[in-house]
Amino acid sequence: MKKRLVIFASGNGTNTQNIINYFATSQSVEVVCVLSNKKDAKVLERAKTSHIKALSFSKTEMVSPDGLVNELKSLAPDLIILAGFLLKFPEIILREFQDKVINIHPALLPKYGGKGMYGKHVHEAIVANKEPETGITIHYVNEKYDDGAIIFQTKTEVLPDDSANVVASKVHKLEHEWFPKIIEEVLNKSQKTLNE
Ligand code: GAR
């Protein structure tokens, strides 16, 4: 049976698209659903175009025991991927899917993490503070913002003249290169643990 991925995203969804494309021909992994807290998010259109189930949910449904949790149980994911999901991930879901939720953050955590540090705000802060480098962090999700165990990090240089947009595109490039591969590794690792 194929391993099942469920993706949460709030906006454009270039990472989601990239993950969908990467696993489109996989014999062992499939993206079964894309969920968004924004009903008009571009990411939902992308999922539909790729013939993947696309759902949106309200904040109430997100934290209700018979809302999103039940939907997720029926989707039976092996891994839940946060790919640009900009709300705090609900504890009620984390409790059900312990160690099965991973997030990508557009900076080198623990720097530039926490509440309010997402998307372009991160890149603007990097430029404002004249950081010489930034990068990406892929990590397990726990009940605090950007705090779970780190799985993978990689860096990119920030030049003195780089704008926040330039930094954003450097970071996106790293995300697109690494996120699907790391997802695959995490899935393989949990398989190994099961067999041990
Ligand atoms: C990505 O850069 C991701 O790291 C970031 O949102 C962007 C979504 O891009 N996530 C966070 O900031 C979470 N704190 P995308 O919609 O093009 O995939």
CSV table of C-alpha atoms in Angstrom, one decimal, residues 111-189:
chain,number,residue,atom,x,y,z
A,111,LYS,CA,16.6,32.1,14.8
A,112,TYR,CA,13.7,34.0,13.1
A,113,GLY,CA,11.0,31.6,14.5
A,114,GLY,CA,7.9,32.1,16.7
A,115,LYS,CA,4.6,33.9,16.5
A,116,GLY,CA,4.4,36.4,13.6
A,117,MET,CA,7.6,35.0,12.0
A,118,TYR,CA,6.3,33.6,8.7
A,119,GLY,CA,6.6,34.1,5.0
A,120,LYS,CA,7.8,37.5,4.0
A,121,HIS,CA,8.1,38.8,7.5
A,122,VAL,CA,11.0,36.4,8.0
A,123,HIS,CA,12.8,37.6,4.9
A,124,GLU,CA,12.2,41.3,5.8
A,125,ALA,CA,13.8,40.7,9.2
A,126,ILE,CA,16.8,38.9,7.7
A,127,VAL,CA,17.4,41.9,5.4
A,128,ALA,CA,16.8,44.5,8.1
A,129,ASN,CA,19.3,42.8,10.4
A,130,LYS,CA,21.9,42.4,7.6
A,131,GLU,CA,22.2,38.7,8.2
A,132,PRO,CA,24.9,37.2,6.0
A,133,GLU,CA,23.0,33.9,5.6
A,134,THR,CA,19.6,32.4,5.9
A,135,GLY,CA,18.1,29.0,5.0
A,136,ILE,CA,15.4,26.5,5.6
A,137,THR,CA,14.4,24.3,8.5
A,138,ILE,CA,12.3,21.1,8.3
A,139,HIS,CA,11.2,20.0,11.7
A,140,TYR,CA,8.6,18.0,13.7
A,141,VAL,CA,5.7,20.0,15.0
A,142,ASN,CA,4.9,20.2,18.6
A,143,GLU,CA,2.5,22.5,20.6
A,144,LYS,CA,4.8,25.5,20.4
A,145,TYR,CA,5.5,27.7,17.4
A,146,ASP,CA,8.6,26.5,15.4
A,147,ASP,CA,9.9,24.5,18.3
A,148,GLY,CA,9.8,20.7,17.5
A,149,ALA,CA,12.9,18.5,16.8
A,150,ILE,CA,14.9,19.6,13.7
A,151,ILE,CA,15.1,17.1,10.9
A,152,PHE,CA,17.1,19.1,8.3
A,153,GLN,CA,18.6,22.5,7.7
A,154,THR,CA,20.5,24.0,4.8
A,155,LYS,CA,21.8,27.5,4.2
A,156,THR,CA,22.0,30.1,1.5
A,157,GLU,CA,24.1,33.3,1.3
A,158,VAL,CA,22.4,36.7,1.7
A,159,LEU,CA,24.3,39.5,-0.2
A,160,PRO,CA,24.3,43.1,1.1
A,161,ASP,CA,22.1,44.2,-1.8
A,162,ASP,CA,19.6,41.4,-1.6
A,163,SER,CA,16.0,42.6,-1.2
A,164,ALA,CA,13.5,40.6,0.9
A,165,ASN,CA,12.0,39.3,-2.5
A,166,VAL,CA,15.4,38.1,-3.6
A,167,VAL,CA,15.9,36.4,-0.2
A,168,ALA,CA,12.5,34.8,-0.5
A,169,SER,CA,13.3,33.4,-3.9
A,170,LYS,CA,16.6,31.9,-2.7
A,171,VAL,CA,14.8,30.3,0.2
A,172,HIS,CA,12.0,29.0,-2.1
A,173,LYS,CA,14.6,27.4,-4.3
A,174,LEU,CA,16.1,25.5,-1.3
A,175,GLU,CA,12.6,24.5,-0.2
A,176,HIS,CA,11.7,23.1,-3.6
A,177,GLU,CA,15.0,21.2,-3.9
A,178,TRP,CA,14.9,19.6,-0.4
A,179,PHE,CA,11.4,19.3,1.0
A,180,PRO,CA,10.1,16.3,-1.1
A,181,LYS,CA,13.4,14.4,-0.5
A,182,ILE,CA,13.3,15.0,3.2
A,183,ILE,CA,9.6,13.9,3.3
A,184,GLU,CA,10.7,10.7,1.5
A,185,GLU,CA,13.5,10.1,4.0
A,186,VAL,CA,11.1,10.6,7.0
A,187,LEU,CA,8.7,8.1,5.5
A,188,ASN,CA,11.4,5.6,4.9
A,189,LYS,CA,12.8,6.1,8.4
